[in-house]
Amino acid sequence: MTGTRYRQAPGGPDELYGRLKAHEGRAAATAGVGKDLVNEPMIRHWCEAMGDTNPAYAGPGAIAPPTMLQAWTMGGLSGHWDRSSAYDELFGLLDGAGYTSVVATDCEQEYLRPLRPGDEITFDAVIEAVSERKTTKLGTGYFITTRTDVRAAGEPAGTHRFRILKYTPAVKGRGAKPDGAPEAGQDGRMLRPRPVINRDNAGFWQGVADHKLLIQRCGGCGALRFPWLPGCNECGCQEWDTVEASGEGTVFSHVVMHHPPFPAFRTSDDAGPYAVALIELAEGVRMVSNVVGVPHGKVRTGMPVRLEFLRTDPELELPVFRGSGG
């Protein structure tokens, strides 16, 4: 790296792209080794977090959920030590040119062999593709695709493609709201971000508007599921109806959000802290929501909670759960 900074106008010649493109096909990591063997505790924690009770993932002869493929290659909080110089150069070029923001956009996985407790994971990664400069709602930048080839006990186990956008955030006119920033109400008070409503979850949000918490029920096997999905994880059936939750539940796990203080979530003069919990409903499914009515420091795993609906502004109500002490 020479320290040269590339700052091109979005519509001007893209001299940087040629230098970025030259990194395609170069190694991002070579002879990487997973920090842990495939192991039962990590499989159990994953399944508990995902609510996946497939018997194939427990007991004698258990395998790891295929979607854990990337988990065995991740660097964790201590980071990666096996990144190549080409990978560092590529991101150095982007950072030096002002493309310092990053967002993950999508991933693709291919599974070749089940992973079993005791397998040692090794992998190689390559910078597979660099797109031309693109302008998105977030800003202008480049899509970078990295392919990781994963091996278990020396045998090919799967392929993971991960794509990110390295970008410079879009600049609005003076006083304008950046894309993705929260809206302000007529009284100038900051509003909470709007939920993303699509054809798969519109019925859920209509239920919330009617003060009903609706759970999907598979038309094939009868399994309940949350969040809403177009098909059943258990049997694949795409037919479904809904059942209304009783509103009773318990705190399965929780975190307390301290920073950054965000006025739209204000519960006191300092805009927090507030408790975010994974609630296990009486019907057996789990959902993420806020626990209200009790001090954040009093929220505990196993605490009984009761559904209520919180109006955050004239256009938005959300399902939240009141702790038993409130």
PDB file of N, CA, C and O in Angstrom, residues 2-54:
ATOM      1  N   THR A   2       0.546   2.214  -0.849  1.00  0.00           N
ATOM      2  CA  THR A   2       1.350   3.430  -0.945  1.00  0.00           C
ATOM      3  C   THR A   2       0.746   4.577  -0.169  1.00  0.00           C
ATOM      4  O   THR A   2       1.368   5.629  -0.029  1.00  0.00           O
ATOM      5  N   GLY A   3      -0.498   4.417   0.307  1.00  0.00           N
ATOM      6  CA  GLY A   3      -1.154   5.491   1.017  1.00  0.00           C
ATOM      7  C   GLY A   3      -1.915   6.423   0.088  1.00  0.00           C
ATOM      8  O   GLY A   3      -2.518   7.387   0.534  1.00  0.00           O
ATOM      9  N   THR A   4      -1.895   6.157  -1.244  1.00  0.00           N
ATOM     10  CA  THR A   4      -2.626   6.989  -2.190  1.00  0.00           C
ATOM     11  C   THR A   4      -4.116   6.885  -1.925  1.00  0.00           C
ATOM     12  O   THR A   4      -4.651   5.805  -1.718  1.00  0.00           O
ATOM     13  N   ARG A   5      -4.803   8.040  -1.947  1.00  0.00           N
ATOM     14  CA  ARG A   5      -6.243   8.064  -1.704  1.00  0.00           C
ATOM     15  C   ARG A   5      -6.967   8.327  -3.011  1.00  0.00           C
ATOM     16  O   ARG A   5      -6.629   9.263  -3.737  1.00  0.00           O
ATOM     17  N   TYR A   6      -7.934   7.478  -3.322  1.00  0.00           N
ATOM     18  CA  TYR A   6      -8.739   7.623  -4.537  1.00  0.00           C
ATOM     19  C   TYR A   6     -10.105   8.174  -4.136  1.00  0.00           C
ATOM     20  O   TYR A   6     -10.848   7.545  -3.401  1.00  0.00           O
ATOM     21  N   ARG A   7     -10.412   9.356  -4.625  1.00  0.00           N
ATOM     22  CA  ARG A   7     -11.723   9.945  -4.344  1.00  0.00           C
ATOM     23  C   ARG A   7     -12.329  10.409  -5.652  1.00  0.00           C
ATOM     24  O   ARG A   7     -12.113  11.523  -6.096  1.00  0.00           O
ATOM     25  N   GLN A   8     -13.061   9.501  -6.292  1.00  0.00           N
ATOM     26  CA  GLN A   8     -13.629   9.801  -7.588  1.00  0.00           C
ATOM     27  C   GLN A   8     -15.066  10.256  -7.434  1.00  0.00           C
ATOM     28  O   GLN A   8     -15.766   9.831  -6.526  1.00  0.00           O
ATOM     29  N   ALA A   9     -15.496  11.119  -8.343  1.00  0.00           N
ATOM     30  CA  ALA A   9     -16.911  11.470  -8.394  1.00  0.00           C
ATOM     31  C   ALA A   9     -17.701  10.240  -8.785  1.00  0.00           C
ATOM     32  O   ALA A   9     -17.239   9.426  -9.588  1.00  0.00           O
ATOM     33  N   PRO A  10     -18.919  10.056  -8.192  1.00  0.00           N
ATOM     34  CA  PRO A  10     -19.695   8.842  -8.481  1.00  0.00           C
ATOM     35  C   PRO A  10     -19.892   8.573  -9.955  1.00  0.00           C
ATOM     36  O   PRO A  10     -19.960   7.435 -10.384  1.00  0.00           O
ATOM     37  N   GLY A  11     -19.969   9.617 -10.779  1.00  0.00           N
ATOM     38  CA  GLY A  11     -20.199   9.394 -12.197  1.00  0.00           C
ATOM     39  C   GLY A  11     -18.954   9.463 -13.046  1.00  0.00           C
ATOM     40  O   GLY A  11     -19.018   9.352 -14.273  1.00  0.00           O
ATOM     41  N   GLY A  12     -17.788   9.670 -12.436  1.00  0.00           N
ATOM     42  CA  GLY A  12     -16.553   9.845 -13.193  1.00  0.00           C
ATOM     43  C   GLY A  12     -15.879   8.539 -13.512  1.00  0.00           C
ATOM     44  O   GLY A  12     -16.377   7.458 -13.194  1.00  0.00           O
ATOM     45  N   PRO A  13     -14.714   8.602 -14.174  1.00  0.00           N
ATOM     46  CA  PRO A  13     -13.960   7.382 -14.501  1.00  0.00           C
ATOM     47  C   PRO A  13     -13.607   6.621 -13.232  1.00  0.00           C
ATOM     48  O   PRO A  13     -13.241   7.206 -12.218  1.00  0.00           O
ATOM     49  N   ASP A  14     -13.699   5.318 -13.320  1.00  0.00           N
ATOM     50  CA  ASP A  14     -13.470   4.483 -12.142  1.00  0.00           C
ATOM     51  C   ASP A  14     -12.093   3.849 -12.226  1.00  0.00           C
ATOM     52  O   ASP A  14     -11.950   2.664 -12.544  1.00  0.00           O
ATOM     53  N   GLU A  15     -11.064   4.646 -11.946  1.00  0.00           N
ATOM     54  CA  GLU A  15      -9.695   4.129 -12.000  1.00  0.00           C
ATOM     55  C   GLU A  15      -9.431   3.125 -10.893  1.00  0.00           C
ATOM     56  O   GLU A  15      -8.607   2.224 -11.042  1.00  0.00           O
ATOM     57  N   LEU A  16     -10.137   3.285  -9.766  1.00  0.00           N
ATOM     58  CA  LEU A  16      -9.928   2.372  -8.642  1.00  0.00           C
ATOM     59  C   LEU A  16     -10.361   0.955  -8.984  1.00  0.00           C
ATOM     60  O   LEU A  16      -9.748  -0.014  -8.525  1.00  0.00           O
ATOM     61  N   TYR A  17     -11.414   0.802  -9.799  1.00  0.00           N
ATOM     62  CA  TYR A  17     -11.973  -0.516 -10.063  1.00  0.00           C
ATOM     63  C   TYR A  17     -10.939  -1.477 -10.626  1.00  0.00           C
ATOM     64  O   TYR A  17     -10.900  -2.651 -10.256  1.00  0.00           O
ATOM     65  N   GLY A  18     -10.085  -0.982 -11.510  1.00  0.00           N
ATOM     66  CA  GLY A  18      -9.061  -1.856 -12.077  1.00  0.00           C
ATOM     67  C   GLY A  18      -8.150  -2.434 -11.014  1.00  0.00           C
ATOM     68  O   GLY A  18      -7.772  -3.606 -11.074  1.00  0.00           O
ATOM     69  N   ARG A  19      -7.794  -1.618 -10.044  1.00  0.00           N
ATOM     70  CA  ARG A  19      -6.912  -2.111  -8.974  1.00  0.00           C
ATOM     71  C   ARG A  19      -7.642  -3.099  -8.072  1.00  0.00           C
ATOM     72  O   ARG A  19      -7.066  -4.077  -7.586  1.00  0.00           O
ATOM     73  N   LEU A  20      -8.936  -2.852  -7.850  1.00  0.00           N
ATOM     74  CA  LEU A  20      -9.718  -3.786  -7.047  1.00  0.00           C
ATOM     75  C   LEU A  20      -9.916  -5.106  -7.786  1.00  0.00           C
ATOM     76  O   LEU A  20      -9.770  -6.186  -7.221  1.00  0.00           O
ATOM     77  N   LYS A  21     -10.227  -4.999  -9.074  1.00  0.00           N
ATOM     78  CA  LYS A  21     -10.499  -6.177  -9.898  1.00  0.00           C
ATOM     79  C   LYS A  21      -9.299  -7.113  -9.952  1.00  0.00           C
ATOM     80  O   LYS A  21      -9.450  -8.343 -10.055  1.00  0.00           O
ATOM     81  N   ALA A  22      -8.094  -6.555  -9.850  1.00  0.00           N
ATOM     82  CA  ALA A  22      -6.887  -7.366  -9.908  1.00  0.00           C
ATOM     83  C   ALA A  22      -6.772  -8.325  -8.729  1.00  0.00           C
ATOM     84  O   ALA A  22      -5.977  -9.269  -8.768  1.00  0.00           O
ATOM     85  N   HIS A  23      -7.585  -8.113  -7.693  1.00  0.00           N
ATOM     86  CA  HIS A  23      -7.530  -9.001  -6.532  1.00  0.00           C
ATOM     87  C   HIS A  23      -8.423 -10.231  -6.698  1.00  0.00           C
ATOM     88  O   HIS A  23      -8.343 -11.153  -5.875  1.00  0.00           O
ATOM     89  N   GLU A  24      -9.253 -10.262  -7.733  1.00  0.00           N
ATOM     90  CA  GLU A  24     -10.088 -11.438  -7.949  1.00  0.00           C
ATOM     91  C   GLU A  24      -9.222 -12.675  -8.161  1.00  0.00           C
ATOM     92  O   GLU A  24      -8.222 -12.632  -8.884  1.00  0.00           O
ATOM     93  N   GLY A  25      -9.607 -13.761  -7.535  1.00  0.00           N
ATOM     94  CA  GLY A  25      -8.870 -15.007  -7.667  1.00  0.00           C
ATOM     95  C   GLY A  25      -7.719 -15.152  -6.694  1.00  0.00           C
ATOM     96  O   GLY A  25      -7.126 -16.234  -6.603  1.00  0.00           O
ATOM     97  N   ARG A  26      -7.404 -14.092  -5.957  1.00  0.00           N
ATOM     98  CA  ARG A  26      -6.311 -14.176  -4.980  1.00  0.00           C
ATOM     99  C   ARG A  26      -6.840 -14.711  -3.657  1.00  0.00           C
ATOM    100  O   ARG A  26      -8.010 -14.553  -3.313  1.00  0.00           O
ATOM    101  N   ALA A  27      -5.965 -15.351  -2.924  1.00  0.00           N
ATOM    102  CA  ALA A  27      -6.360 -15.985  -1.666  1.00  0.00           C
ATOM    103  C   ALA A  27      -6.734 -14.939  -0.630  1.00  0.00           C
ATOM    104  O   ALA A  27      -6.050 -13.925  -0.476  1.00  0.00           O
ATOM    105  N   ALA A  28      -7.822 -15.189   0.081  1.00  0.00           N
ATOM    106  CA  ALA A  28      -8.186 -14.370   1.234  1.00  0.00           C
ATOM    107  C   ALA A  28      -7.715 -15.022   2.530  1.00  0.00           C
ATOM    108  O   ALA A  28      -7.466 -14.347   3.521  1.00  0.00           O
ATOM    109  N   ALA A  29      -7.620 -16.342   2.522  1.00  0.00           N
ATOM    110  CA  ALA A  29      -7.081 -17.101   3.653  1.00  0.00           C
ATOM    111  C   ALA A  29      -6.592 -18.436   3.114  1.00  0.00           C
ATOM    112  O   ALA A  29      -7.211 -19.010   2.211  1.00  0.00           O
ATOM    113  N   THR A  30      -5.477 -18.926   3.650  1.00  0.00           N
ATOM    114  CA  THR A  30      -4.903 -20.186   3.180  1.00  0.00           C
ATOM    115  C   THR A  30      -4.634 -21.088   4.375  1.00  0.00           C
ATOM    116  O   THR A  30      -4.048 -20.637   5.376  1.00  0.00           O
ATOM    117  N   ALA A  31      -5.079 -22.330   4.275  1.00  0.00           N
ATOM    118  CA  ALA A  31      -4.839 -23.334   5.313  1.00  0.00           C
ATOM    119  C   ALA A  31      -5.339 -22.852   6.667  1.00  0.00           C
ATOM    120  O   ALA A  31      -4.685 -23.043   7.694  1.00  0.00           O
ATOM    121  N   GLY A  32      -6.517 -22.212   6.661  1.00  0.00           N
ATOM    122  CA  GLY A  32      -7.113 -21.803   7.925  1.00  0.00           C
ATOM    123  C   GLY A  32      -7.576 -23.009   8.721  1.00  0.00           C
ATOM    124  O   GLY A  32      -7.931 -24.051   8.166  1.00  0.00           O
ATOM    125  N   VAL A  33      -7.560 -22.869  10.025  1.00  0.00           N
ATOM    126  CA  VAL A  33      -7.972 -23.947  10.924  1.00  0.00           C
ATOM    127  C   VAL A  33      -9.028 -23.398  11.869  1.00  0.00           C
ATOM    128  O   VAL A  33      -8.842 -22.333  12.479  1.00  0.00           O
ATOM    129  N   GLY A  34     -10.153 -24.105  11.993  1.00  0.00           N
ATOM    130  CA  GLY A  34     -11.191 -23.680  12.924  1.00  0.00           C
ATOM    131  C   GLY A  34     -10.666 -23.629  14.341  1.00  0.00           C
ATOM    132  O   GLY A  34      -9.852 -24.458  14.756  1.00  0.00           O
ATOM    133  N   LYS A  35     -11.143 -22.657  15.115  1.00  0.00           N
ATOM    134  CA  LYS A  35     -10.650 -22.490  16.482  1.00  0.00           C
ATOM    135  C   LYS A  35     -11.099 -23.621  17.402  1.00  0.00           C
ATOM    136  O   LYS A  35     -10.516 -23.830  18.470  1.00  0.00           O
ATOM    137  N   ASP A  36     -12.166 -24.315  17.016  1.00  0.00           N
ATOM    138  CA  ASP A  36     -12.661 -25.439  17.815  1.00  0.00           C
ATOM    139  C   ASP A  36     -12.990 -26.601  16.899  1.00  0.00           C
ATOM    140  O   ASP A  36     -13.390 -26.415  15.749  1.00  0.00           O
ATOM    141  N   LEU A  37     -12.841 -27.814  17.425  1.00  0.00           N
ATOM    142  CA  LEU A  37     -13.399 -28.970  16.742  1.00  0.00           C
ATOM    143  C   LEU A  37     -14.913 -28.845  16.739  1.00  0.00           C
ATOM    144  O   LEU A  37     -15.509 -28.171  17.584  1.00  0.00           O
ATOM    145  N   VAL A  38     -15.568 -29.468  15.785  1.00  0.00           N
ATOM    146  CA  VAL A  38     -17.019 -29.564  15.843  1.00  0.00           C
ATOM    147  C   VAL A  38     -17.379 -30.223  17.166  1.00  0.00           C
ATOM    148  O   VAL A  38     -16.810 -31.270  17.526  1.00  0.00           O
ATOM    149  N   ASN A  39     -18.268 -29.607  17.927  1.00  0.00           N
ATOM    150  CA  ASN A  39     -18.508 -30.111  19.277  1.00  0.00           C
ATOM    151  C   ASN A  39     -19.974 -29.977  19.674  1.00  0.00           C
ATOM    152  O   ASN A  39     -20.709 -29.133  19.176  1.00  0.00           O
ATOM    153  N   GLU A  40     -20.388 -30.837  20.602  1.00  0.00           N
ATOM    154  CA  GLU A  40     -21.781 -30.911  21.013  1.00  0.00           C
ATOM    155  C   GLU A  40     -22.271 -29.652  21.729  1.00  0.00           C
ATOM    156  O   GLU A  40     -23.413 -29.229  21.498  1.00  0.00           O
ATOM    157  N   PRO A  41     -21.471 -29.011  22.620  1.00  0.00           N
ATOM    158  CA  PRO A  41     -21.988 -27.800  23.275  1.00  0.00           C
ATOM    159  C   PRO A  41     -22.360 -26.698  22.291  1.00  0.00           C
ATOM    160  O   PRO A  41     -23.413 -26.071  22.429  1.00  0.00           O
ATOM    161  N   MET A  42     -21.508 -26.455  21.269  1.00  0.00           N
ATOM    162  CA  MET A  42     -21.834 -25.415  20.301  1.00  0.00           C
ATOM    163  C   MET A  42     -23.066 -25.784  19.488  1.00  0.00           C
ATOM    164  O   MET A  42     -23.904 -24.933  19.173  1.00  0.00           O
ATOM    165  N   ILE A  43     -23.196 -27.073  19.157  1.00  0.00           N
ATOM    166  CA  ILE A  43     -24.388 -27.522  18.428  1.00  0.00           C
ATOM    167  C   ILE A  43     -25.629 -27.304  19.286  1.00  0.00           C
ATOM    168  O   ILE A  43     -26.653 -26.804  18.809  1.00  0.00           O
ATOM    169  N   ARG A  44     -25.537 -27.659  20.563  1.00  0.00           N
ATOM    170  CA  ARG A  44     -26.691 -27.496  21.457  1.00  0.00           C
ATOM    171  C   ARG A  44     -27.078 -26.022  21.588  1.00  0.00           C
ATOM    172  O   ARG A  44     -28.258 -25.669  21.526  1.00  0.00           O
ATOM    173  N   HIS A  45     -26.081 -25.147  21.762  1.00  0.00           N
ATOM    174  CA  HIS A  45     -26.378 -23.720  21.909  1.00  0.00           C
ATOM    175  C   HIS A  45     -27.032 -23.171  20.640  1.00  0.00           C
ATOM    176  O   HIS A  45     -27.973 -22.367  20.709  1.00  0.00           O
ATOM    177  N   TRP A  46     -26.528 -23.587  19.492  1.00  0.00           N
ATOM    178  CA  TRP A  46     -27.093 -23.136  18.213  1.00  0.00           C
ATOM    179  C   TRP A  46     -28.562 -23.572  18.116  1.00  0.00           C
ATOM    180  O   TRP A  46     -29.438 -22.773  17.780  1.00  0.00           O
ATOM    181  N   CYS A  47     -28.813 -24.848  18.396  1.00  0.00           N
ATOM    182  CA  CYS A  47     -30.177 -25.367  18.277  1.00  0.00           C
ATOM    183  C   CYS A  47     -31.118 -24.685  19.260  1.00  0.00           C
ATOM    184  O   CYS A  47     -32.281 -24.397  18.928  1.00  0.00           O
ATOM    185  N   GLU A  48     -30.645 -24.410  20.486  1.00  0.00           N
ATOM    186  CA  GLU A  48     -31.490 -23.722  21.449  1.00  0.00           C
ATOM    187  C   GLU A  48     -31.809 -22.310  20.983  1.00  0.00           C
ATOM    188  O   GLU A  48     -32.946 -21.837  21.105  1.00  0.00           O
ATOM    189  N   ALA A  49     -30.799 -21.618  20.447  1.00  0.00           N
ATOM    190  CA  ALA A  49     -31.025 -20.253  19.980  1.00  0.00           C
ATOM    191  C   ALA A  49     -31.980 -20.219  18.800  1.00  0.00           C
ATOM    192  O   ALA A  49     -32.797 -19.299  18.663  1.00  0.00           O
ATOM    193  N   MET A  50     -31.891 -21.215  17.925  1.00  0.00           N
ATOM    194  CA  MET A  50     -32.720 -21.257  16.721  1.00  0.00           C
ATOM    195  C   MET A  50     -34.061 -21.949  16.953  1.00  0.00           C
ATOM    196  O   MET A  50     -34.931 -21.930  16.081  1.00  0.00           O
ATOM    197  N   GLY A  51     -34.219 -22.582  18.124  1.00  0.00           N
ATOM    198  CA  GLY A  51     -35.439 -23.333  18.374  1.00  0.00           C
ATOM    199  C   GLY A  51     -35.558 -24.567  17.502  1.00  0.00           C
ATOM    200  O   GLY A  51     -36.670 -25.024  17.196  1.00  0.00           O
ATOM    201  N   ASP A  52     -34.415 -25.151  17.109  1.00  0.00           N
ATOM    202  CA  ASP A  52     -34.399 -26.301  16.208  1.00  0.00           C
ATOM    203  C   ASP A  52     -34.303 -27.578  17.038  1.00  0.00           C
ATOM    204  O   ASP A  52     -33.296 -27.829  17.704  1.00  0.00           O
ATOM    205  N   THR A  53     -35.357 -28.384  17.009  1.00  0.00           N
ATOM    206  CA  THR A  53     -35.406 -29.609  17.809  1.00  0.00           C
ATOM    207  C   THR A  53     -35.219 -30.866  16.973  1.00  0.00           C
ATOM    208  O   THR A  53     -35.584 -31.961  17.408  1.00  0.00           O
ATOM    209  N   ASN A  54     -34.646 -30.739  15.790  1.00  0.00           N
ATOM    210  CA  ASN A  54     -34.424 -31.900  14.933  1.00  0.00           C
ATOM    211  C   ASN A  54     -33.592 -32.941  15.691  1.00  0.00           C
ATOM    212  O   ASN A  54     -32.495 -32.635  16.168  1.00  0.00           O
TER     213      ASN A  54
END
